[in-house]
Coordinates of C-alpha atoms in Angstrom, one line a residue:
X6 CA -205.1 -73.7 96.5
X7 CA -204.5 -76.3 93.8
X8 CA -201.1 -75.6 91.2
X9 CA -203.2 -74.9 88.4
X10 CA -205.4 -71.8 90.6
X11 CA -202.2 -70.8 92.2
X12 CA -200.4 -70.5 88.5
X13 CA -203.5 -68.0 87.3
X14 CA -202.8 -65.7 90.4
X15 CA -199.3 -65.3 89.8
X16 CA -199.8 -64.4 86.2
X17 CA -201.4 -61.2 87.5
X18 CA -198.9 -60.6 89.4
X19 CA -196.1 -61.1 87.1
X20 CA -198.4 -59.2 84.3
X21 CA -199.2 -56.5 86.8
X22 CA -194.9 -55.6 87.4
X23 CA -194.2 -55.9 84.0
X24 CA -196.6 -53.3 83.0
X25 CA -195.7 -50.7 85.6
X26 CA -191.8 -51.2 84.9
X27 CA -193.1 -50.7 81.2
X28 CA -194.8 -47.3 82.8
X29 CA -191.5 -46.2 84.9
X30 CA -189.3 -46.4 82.1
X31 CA -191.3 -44.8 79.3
X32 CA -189.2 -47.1 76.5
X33 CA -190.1 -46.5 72.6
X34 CA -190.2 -50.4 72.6
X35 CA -192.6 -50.6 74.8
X36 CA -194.7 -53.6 73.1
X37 CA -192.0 -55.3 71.7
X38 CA -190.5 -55.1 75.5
X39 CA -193.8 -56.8 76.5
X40 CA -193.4 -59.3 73.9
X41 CA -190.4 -60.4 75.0
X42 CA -191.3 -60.8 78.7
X43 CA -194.2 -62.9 78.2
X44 CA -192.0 -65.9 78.2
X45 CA -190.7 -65.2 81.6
X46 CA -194.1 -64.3 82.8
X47 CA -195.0 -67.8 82.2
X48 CA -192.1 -69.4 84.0
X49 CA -192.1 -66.9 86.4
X50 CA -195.6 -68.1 87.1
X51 CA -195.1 -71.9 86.8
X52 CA -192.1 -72.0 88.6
X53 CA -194.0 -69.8 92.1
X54 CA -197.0 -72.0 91.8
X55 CA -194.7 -75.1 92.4
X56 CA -192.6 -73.4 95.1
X57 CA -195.6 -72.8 96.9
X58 CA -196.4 -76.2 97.6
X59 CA -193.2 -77.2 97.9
X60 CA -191.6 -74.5 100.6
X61 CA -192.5 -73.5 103.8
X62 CA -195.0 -70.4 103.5
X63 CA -193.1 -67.7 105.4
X64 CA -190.4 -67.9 102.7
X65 CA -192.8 -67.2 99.8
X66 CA -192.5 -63.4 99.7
X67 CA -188.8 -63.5 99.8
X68 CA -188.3 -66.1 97.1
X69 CA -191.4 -63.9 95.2
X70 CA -189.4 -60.3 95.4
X71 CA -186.2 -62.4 94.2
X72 CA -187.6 -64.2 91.1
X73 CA -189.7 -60.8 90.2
X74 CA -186.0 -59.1 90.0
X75 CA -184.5 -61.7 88.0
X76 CA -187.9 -61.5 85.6
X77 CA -187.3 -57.3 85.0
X78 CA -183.5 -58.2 84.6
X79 CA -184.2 -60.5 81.9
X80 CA -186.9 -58.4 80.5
X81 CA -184.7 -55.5 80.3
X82 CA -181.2 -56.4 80.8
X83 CA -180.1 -52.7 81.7
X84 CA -177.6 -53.7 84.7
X85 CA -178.2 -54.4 88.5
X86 CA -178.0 -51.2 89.7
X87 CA -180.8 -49.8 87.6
X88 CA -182.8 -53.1 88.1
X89 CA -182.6 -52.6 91.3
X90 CA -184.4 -49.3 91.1
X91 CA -187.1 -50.4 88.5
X92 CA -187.6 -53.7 91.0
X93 CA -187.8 -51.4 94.3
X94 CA -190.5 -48.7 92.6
X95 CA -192.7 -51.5 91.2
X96 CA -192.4 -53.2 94.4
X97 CA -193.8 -50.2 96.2
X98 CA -196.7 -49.5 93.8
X99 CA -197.6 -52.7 92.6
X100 CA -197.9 -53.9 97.0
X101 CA -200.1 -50.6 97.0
X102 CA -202.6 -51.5 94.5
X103 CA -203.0 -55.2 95.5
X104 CA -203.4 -53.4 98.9
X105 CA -206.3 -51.8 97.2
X106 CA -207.7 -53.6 95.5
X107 CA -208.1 -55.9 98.1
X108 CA -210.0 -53.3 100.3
X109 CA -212.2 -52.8 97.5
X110 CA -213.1 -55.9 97.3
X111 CA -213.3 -56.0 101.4
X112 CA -216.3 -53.3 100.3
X113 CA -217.9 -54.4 97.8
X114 CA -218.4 -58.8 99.1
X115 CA -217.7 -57.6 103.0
X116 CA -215.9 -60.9 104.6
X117 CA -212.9 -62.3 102.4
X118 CA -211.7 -65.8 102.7
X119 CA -208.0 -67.1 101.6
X120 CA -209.8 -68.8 98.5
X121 CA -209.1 -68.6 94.6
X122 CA -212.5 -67.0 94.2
X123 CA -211.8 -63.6 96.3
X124 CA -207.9 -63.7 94.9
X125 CA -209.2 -63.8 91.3
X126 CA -211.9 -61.3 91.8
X127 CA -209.2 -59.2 93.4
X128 CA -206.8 -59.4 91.0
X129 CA -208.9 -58.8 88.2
X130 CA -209.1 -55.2 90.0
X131 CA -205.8 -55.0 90.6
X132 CA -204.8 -55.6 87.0
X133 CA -207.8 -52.4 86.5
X134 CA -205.7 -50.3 88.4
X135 CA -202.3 -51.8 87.3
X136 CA -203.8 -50.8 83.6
X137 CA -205.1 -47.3 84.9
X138 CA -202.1 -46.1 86.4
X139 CA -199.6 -47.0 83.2
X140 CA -201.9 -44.7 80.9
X141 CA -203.2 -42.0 83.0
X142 CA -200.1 -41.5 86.1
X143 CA -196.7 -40.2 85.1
X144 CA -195.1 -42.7 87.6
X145 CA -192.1 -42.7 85.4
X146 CA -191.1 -39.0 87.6
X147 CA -190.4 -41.5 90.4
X148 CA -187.3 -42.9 88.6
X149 CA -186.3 -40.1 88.0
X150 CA -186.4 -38.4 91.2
X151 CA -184.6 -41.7 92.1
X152 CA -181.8 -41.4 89.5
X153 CA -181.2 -37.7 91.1
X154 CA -180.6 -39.3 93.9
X155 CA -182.9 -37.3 96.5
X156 CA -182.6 -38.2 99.5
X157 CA -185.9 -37.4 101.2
X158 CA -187.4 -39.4 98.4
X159 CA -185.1 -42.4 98.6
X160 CA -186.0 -42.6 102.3
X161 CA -190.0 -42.4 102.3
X162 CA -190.1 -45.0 99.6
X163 CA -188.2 -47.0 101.3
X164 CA -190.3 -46.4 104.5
X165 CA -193.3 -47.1 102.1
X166 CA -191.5 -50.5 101.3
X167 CA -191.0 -51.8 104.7
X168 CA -194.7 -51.0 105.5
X169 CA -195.4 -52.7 102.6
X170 CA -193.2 -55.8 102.9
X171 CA -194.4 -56.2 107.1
X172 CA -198.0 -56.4 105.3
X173 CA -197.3 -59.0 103.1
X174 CA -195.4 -61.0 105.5
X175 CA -197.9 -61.2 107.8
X176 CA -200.3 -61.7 105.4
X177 CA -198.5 -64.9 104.4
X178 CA -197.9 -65.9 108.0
X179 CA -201.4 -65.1 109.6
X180 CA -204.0 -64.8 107.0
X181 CA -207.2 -65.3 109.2
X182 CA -206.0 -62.7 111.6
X183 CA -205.2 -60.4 108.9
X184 CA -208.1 -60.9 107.0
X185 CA -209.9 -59.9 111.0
X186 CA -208.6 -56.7 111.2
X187 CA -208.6 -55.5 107.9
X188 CA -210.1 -53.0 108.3
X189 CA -208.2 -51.1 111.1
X190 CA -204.8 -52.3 108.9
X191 CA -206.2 -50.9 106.2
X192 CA -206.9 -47.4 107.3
X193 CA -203.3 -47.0 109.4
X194 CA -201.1 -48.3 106.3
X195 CA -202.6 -46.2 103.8
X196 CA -203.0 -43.5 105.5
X197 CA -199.1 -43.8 105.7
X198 CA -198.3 -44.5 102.7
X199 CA -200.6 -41.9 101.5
X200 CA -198.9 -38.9 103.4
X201 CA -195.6 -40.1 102.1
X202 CA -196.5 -39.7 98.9
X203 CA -198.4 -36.5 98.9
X204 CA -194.5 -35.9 100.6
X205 CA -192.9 -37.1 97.5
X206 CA -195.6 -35.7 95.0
X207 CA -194.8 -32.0 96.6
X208 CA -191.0 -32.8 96.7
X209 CA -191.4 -33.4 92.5
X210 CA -193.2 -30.4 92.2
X211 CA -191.0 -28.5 94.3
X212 CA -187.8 -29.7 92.1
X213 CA -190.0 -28.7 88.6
X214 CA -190.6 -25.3 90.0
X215 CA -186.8 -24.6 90.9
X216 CA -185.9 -25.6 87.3
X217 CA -188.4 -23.2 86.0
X218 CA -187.3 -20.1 88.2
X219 CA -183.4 -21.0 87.5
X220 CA -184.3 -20.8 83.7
X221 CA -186.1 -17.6 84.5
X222 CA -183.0 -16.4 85.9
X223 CA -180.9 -17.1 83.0
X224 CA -182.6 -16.6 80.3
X225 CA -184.6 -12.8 81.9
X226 CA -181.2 -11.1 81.0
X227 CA -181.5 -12.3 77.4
X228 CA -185.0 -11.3 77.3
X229 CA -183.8 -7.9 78.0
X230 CA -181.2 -7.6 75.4
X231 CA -184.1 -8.7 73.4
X232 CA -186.6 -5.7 74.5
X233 CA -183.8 -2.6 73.6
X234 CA -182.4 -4.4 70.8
X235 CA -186.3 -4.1 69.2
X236 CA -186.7 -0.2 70.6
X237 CA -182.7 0.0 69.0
X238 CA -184.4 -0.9 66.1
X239 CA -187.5 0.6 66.3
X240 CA -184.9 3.9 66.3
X241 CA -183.7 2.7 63.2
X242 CA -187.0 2.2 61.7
X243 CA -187.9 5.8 62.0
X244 CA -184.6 7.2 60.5
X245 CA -185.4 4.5 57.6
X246 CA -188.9 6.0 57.1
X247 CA -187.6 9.1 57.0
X248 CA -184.7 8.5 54.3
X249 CA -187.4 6.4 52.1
X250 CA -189.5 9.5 52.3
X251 CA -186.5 11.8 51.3
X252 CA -185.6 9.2 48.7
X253 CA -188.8 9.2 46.9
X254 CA -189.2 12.8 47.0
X255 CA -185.3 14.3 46.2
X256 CA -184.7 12.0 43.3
X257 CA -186.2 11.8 39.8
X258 CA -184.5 8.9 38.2
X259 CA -186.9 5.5 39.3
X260 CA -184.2 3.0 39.2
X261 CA -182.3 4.7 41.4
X262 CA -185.0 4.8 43.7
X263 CA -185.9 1.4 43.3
X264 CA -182.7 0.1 44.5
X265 CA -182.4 2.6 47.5
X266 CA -185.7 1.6 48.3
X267 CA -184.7 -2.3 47.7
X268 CA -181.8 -2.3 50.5
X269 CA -183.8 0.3 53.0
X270 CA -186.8 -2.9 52.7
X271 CA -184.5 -5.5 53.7
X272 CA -183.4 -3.8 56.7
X273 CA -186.8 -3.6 57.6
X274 CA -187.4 -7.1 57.4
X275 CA -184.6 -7.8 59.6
X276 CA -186.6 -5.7 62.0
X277 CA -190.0 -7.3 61.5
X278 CA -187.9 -10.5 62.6
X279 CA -187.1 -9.3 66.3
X280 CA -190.9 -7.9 66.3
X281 CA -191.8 -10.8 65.4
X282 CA -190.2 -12.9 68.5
X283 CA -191.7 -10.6 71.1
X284 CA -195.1 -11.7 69.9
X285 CA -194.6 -15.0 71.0
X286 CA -196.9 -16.0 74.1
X287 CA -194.4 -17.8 75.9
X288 CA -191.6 -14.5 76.5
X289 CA -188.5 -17.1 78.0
X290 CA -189.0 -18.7 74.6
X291 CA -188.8 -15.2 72.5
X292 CA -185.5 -15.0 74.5
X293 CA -184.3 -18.2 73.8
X294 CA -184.3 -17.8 70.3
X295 CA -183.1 -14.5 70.4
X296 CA -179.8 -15.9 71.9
X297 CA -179.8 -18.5 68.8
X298 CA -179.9 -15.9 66.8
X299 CA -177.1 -14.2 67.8
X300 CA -175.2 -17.6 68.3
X301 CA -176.0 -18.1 64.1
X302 CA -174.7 -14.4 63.3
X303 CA -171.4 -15.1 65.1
X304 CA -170.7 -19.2 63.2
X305 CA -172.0 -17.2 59.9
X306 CA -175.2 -19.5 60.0
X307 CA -178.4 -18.2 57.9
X308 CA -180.8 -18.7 60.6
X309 CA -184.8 -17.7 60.2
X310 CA -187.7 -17.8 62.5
X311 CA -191.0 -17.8 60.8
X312 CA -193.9 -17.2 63.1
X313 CA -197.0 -17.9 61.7
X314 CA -198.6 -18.9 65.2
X315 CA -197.5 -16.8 68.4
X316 CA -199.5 -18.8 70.4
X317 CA -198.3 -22.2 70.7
X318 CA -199.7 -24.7 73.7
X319 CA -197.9 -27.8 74.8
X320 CA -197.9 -30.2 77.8
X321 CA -194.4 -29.3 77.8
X322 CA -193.1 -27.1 80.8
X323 CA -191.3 -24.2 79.8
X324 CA -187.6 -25.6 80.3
X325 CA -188.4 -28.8 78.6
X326 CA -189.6 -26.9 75.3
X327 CA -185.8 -25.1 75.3
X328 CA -184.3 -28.3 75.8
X329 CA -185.8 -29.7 73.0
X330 CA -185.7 -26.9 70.5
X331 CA -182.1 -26.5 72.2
X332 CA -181.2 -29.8 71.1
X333 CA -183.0 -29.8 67.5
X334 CA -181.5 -26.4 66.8
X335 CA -177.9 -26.8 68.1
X336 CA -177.9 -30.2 66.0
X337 CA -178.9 -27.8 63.0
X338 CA -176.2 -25.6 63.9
X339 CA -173.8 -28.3 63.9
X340 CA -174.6 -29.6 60.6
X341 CA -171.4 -29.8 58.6
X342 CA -173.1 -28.5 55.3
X343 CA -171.4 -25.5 53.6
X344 CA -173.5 -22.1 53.6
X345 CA -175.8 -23.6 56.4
X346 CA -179.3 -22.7 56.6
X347 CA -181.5 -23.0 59.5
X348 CA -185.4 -22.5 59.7
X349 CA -187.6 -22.5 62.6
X350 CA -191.0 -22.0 61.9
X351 CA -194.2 -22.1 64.5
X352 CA -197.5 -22.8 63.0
X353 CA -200.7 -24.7 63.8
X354 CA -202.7 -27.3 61.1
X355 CA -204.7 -30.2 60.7
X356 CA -205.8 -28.6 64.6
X357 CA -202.4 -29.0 66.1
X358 CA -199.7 -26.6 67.3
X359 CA -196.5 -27.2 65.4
X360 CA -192.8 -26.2 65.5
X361 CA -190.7 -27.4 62.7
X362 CA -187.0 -27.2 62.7
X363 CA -185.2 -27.8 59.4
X364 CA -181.5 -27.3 57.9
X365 CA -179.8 -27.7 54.5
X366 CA -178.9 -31.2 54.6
X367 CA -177.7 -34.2 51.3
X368 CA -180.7 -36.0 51.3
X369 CA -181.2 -38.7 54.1
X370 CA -182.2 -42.5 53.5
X371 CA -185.1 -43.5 55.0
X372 CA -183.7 -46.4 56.9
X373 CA -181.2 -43.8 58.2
X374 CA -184.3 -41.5 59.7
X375 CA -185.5 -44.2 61.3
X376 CA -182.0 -44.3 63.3
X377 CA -181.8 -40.7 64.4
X378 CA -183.3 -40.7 67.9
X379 CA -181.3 -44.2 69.0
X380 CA -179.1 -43.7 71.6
X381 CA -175.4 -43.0 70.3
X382 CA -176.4 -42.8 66.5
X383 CA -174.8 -40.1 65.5
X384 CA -174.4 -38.5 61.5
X385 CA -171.4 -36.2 62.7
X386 CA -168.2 -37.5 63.0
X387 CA -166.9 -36.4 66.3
X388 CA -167.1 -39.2 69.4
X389 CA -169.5 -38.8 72.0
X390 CA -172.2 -37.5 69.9
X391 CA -175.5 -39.1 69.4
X392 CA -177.7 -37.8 72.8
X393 CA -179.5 -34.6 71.6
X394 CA -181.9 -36.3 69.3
X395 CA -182.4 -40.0 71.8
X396 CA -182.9 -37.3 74.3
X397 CA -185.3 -35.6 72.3
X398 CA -187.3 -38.2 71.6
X399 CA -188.0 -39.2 75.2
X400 CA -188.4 -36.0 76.3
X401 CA -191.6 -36.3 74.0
X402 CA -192.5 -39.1 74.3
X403 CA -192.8 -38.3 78.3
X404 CA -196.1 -36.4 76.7
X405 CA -196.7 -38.7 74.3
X406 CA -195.8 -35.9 71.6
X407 CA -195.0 -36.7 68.3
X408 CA -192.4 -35.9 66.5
X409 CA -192.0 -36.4 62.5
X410 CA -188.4 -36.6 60.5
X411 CA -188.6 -36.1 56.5
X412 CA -186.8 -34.8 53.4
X413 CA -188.0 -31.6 52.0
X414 CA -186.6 -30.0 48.7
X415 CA -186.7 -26.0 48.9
X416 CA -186.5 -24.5 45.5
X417 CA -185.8 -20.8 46.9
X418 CA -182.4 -22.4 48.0
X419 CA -182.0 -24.8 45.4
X420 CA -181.2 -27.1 48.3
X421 CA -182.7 -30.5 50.2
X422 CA -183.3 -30.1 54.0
X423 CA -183.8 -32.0 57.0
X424 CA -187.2 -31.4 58.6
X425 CA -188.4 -31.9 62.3
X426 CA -191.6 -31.3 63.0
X427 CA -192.7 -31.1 66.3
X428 CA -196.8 -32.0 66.7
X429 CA -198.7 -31.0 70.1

């Protein structure tokens, strides 16, 4: 291949890891990220195409993997260690798809030759694929499971990578040969690869549904409390009928009546509250709450749950919705405002399920706002605050949920609050 074809190809490639880094990290910067590396893409590309001619060709790969970690360093500059990982995963999947897209390609032409027609044709599916799997695969779980530290995992991708890394050696050391048994390499390698990560796929799922039975666990205790602290009150609610009833019909003077009848009502509100919270769909959530609540009567916080929609849906597993509320709610909570008030309220508008979280709160700037979910930004003054709300953020954005921060001036309080709102 001449420099100027062999530049073109490795702009795919380049393109094609940048993108599914991008995709494994989940960053709220993600186009300005892929701004920035468009500048090493280019040298990354000019300086391969020159080493190509220049070395001999079974040292290509190796000097390939090296400069493509240098390029997600510089893109990202997030330390070795963690490069490392971003480098390995892209490695793996971006190997598979070229793998793919090159059997594709095997189907649709039949015989492929080593020439820049069949590379450019078969990285323009790649780059399809590459493009596909960023918007519609949550390969970002991957990274995770790798941060975690699982063991099985850590060892089938990297069984996955030496498959991988044999087939693109020997691609680069005996092309016709490869290109003659294609076929047969083709069906043994990805069927490999292919049980390994219906291995690792089933391993994530396992892990998700562990979290969701220990948070059954924990929180099916509160959920009782929950259920006899409602038929406690129910109790209540009967003796309250009854003493409205004898109210109304022992005493002749109305304003005395009217002010009995004033502080038996607000009991019964209190009531309606708790009533309220076991209509929710999601019951681990009702409990959840519940628990808050009781948190806010022991810190003397004013805390009230409106529920206008019982029935809230979300991408969100049931764990990750308390750890998000958890987070908004507790940084409510810690809100150093005299006579605190706290406000959750479910609703749905505009066609979307919402859950709004807002306090008393001095007025915020909007450049301030804008601040909240960056990492360490924190309006409290203790040290090693600042995670709940970055957390937050890319909890959501895992979903690609939105999530909306404004002022809001309540006249019943005569007070300004801070207002999440949460949009599924």
């Amino acid at each position: 291949m001449t420099l100027f074809e062999s530049f073109i190809l490795s702009i795919f490639d380049v393109l094609g890891f940048i993108i599914i880094s991008l995709g494994l990290i989940r960053e709220e910067n993600q186009y300005k990220l892929f701004k920035k590396s468009l500048i090493y893409v280019f040298l990354y590309s000019l300086i391969i195409s020159v080493i190509e001619i220049i070395i001999p060709i079974e040292y290509i790969p190796i000097f390939v993997l090296i400069m493509i970690y240098i390029v997600i360093y510089l893109t990202y500059r997030k330390g070795l260690v963690f490069t490392f990982k971003i480098w390995f995963l892209s490695t793996i999947l971006i190997l598979t798809m070229q793998y793919i897209s090159l059997i594709i390609l095997n189907i649709i032409i039949g015989n492929i030759e080593y020439e820049f027609f069949y590379g450019l044709i078969s990285q323009i599916i790649f780059i399809f694929i590459v493009i596909f799997t960023f918007y519609k695969i949550k390969i970002h779980v991957l990274l995770t499971y790798i941060n975690q530290q699982k063991k099985i995992a850590i060892i089938l991708l990297a069984n996955i990578f030496m498959i991988l890394i044999i087939i693109l050696m020997y691609w680069r050391l005996d092309i016709d040969n490869l290109l003659n048994n294609f076929l047969d390499l083709s069906i043994l390698s990805l069927s490999i690869i292919f049980i390994y990560f219906i291995v690792i796929k089933n391993g994530i799922r396992n892990e998700y549904e562990a979290r969701e039975l220990e948070m059954y666990k924990r929180n099916l205790p509160i959920i009782d409390n929950l259920i006899s602290e409602v038929r406690r009150k129910q109790h209540e609610f009967d003796n309250y009928i009854q003493a409205i009833n004898s109210i109304i019909y022992s005493n002749s003077n109305n304003n005395e009546v009217v002010e009995s009848l004033k502080q038996y009502t607000s009991e019964i509100e209190n009531i309606n509250d708790l009533g309220n919270l076991i209509k929710l769909k999601d019951k681990i959530l009702a409990g959840f709450l519940f628990s808050k609540q009781k948190e806010s009567e022991k810190n003397n916080i004013q805390f009230n749950i409106l529920i206008e929609n019982p029935m809230i849906y979300t991408k969100l597993k049931s764990y990750e919705l308390i750890q998000v509320l958890g987070n908004l709610i507790d940084n409510a909570f810690e809100t150093e405002v005299e006579d605190n008030v706290v406000v959750v309220k479910f609703l749905r508008k505009y066609g979307n399920d919402i859950i709004e979280v807002s306090n008393k709160h001095p007025k915020v700037e909007k450049e301030k706002i804008e601040k909240f979910f960056e990492k360490e930004f924190s309006t409290k003054k203790k040290k090693g605050r600042g995670y709940g709300l970055y957390n937050v953020k890319k909890r959501l954005n895992k979903y690609n949920i939105r999530i909306l921060v404004e002022n809001e001036y309540r006249n019943e309080y005569t007070s300004n609050f801070i207002k999440f709102r949460i949009m599924f």
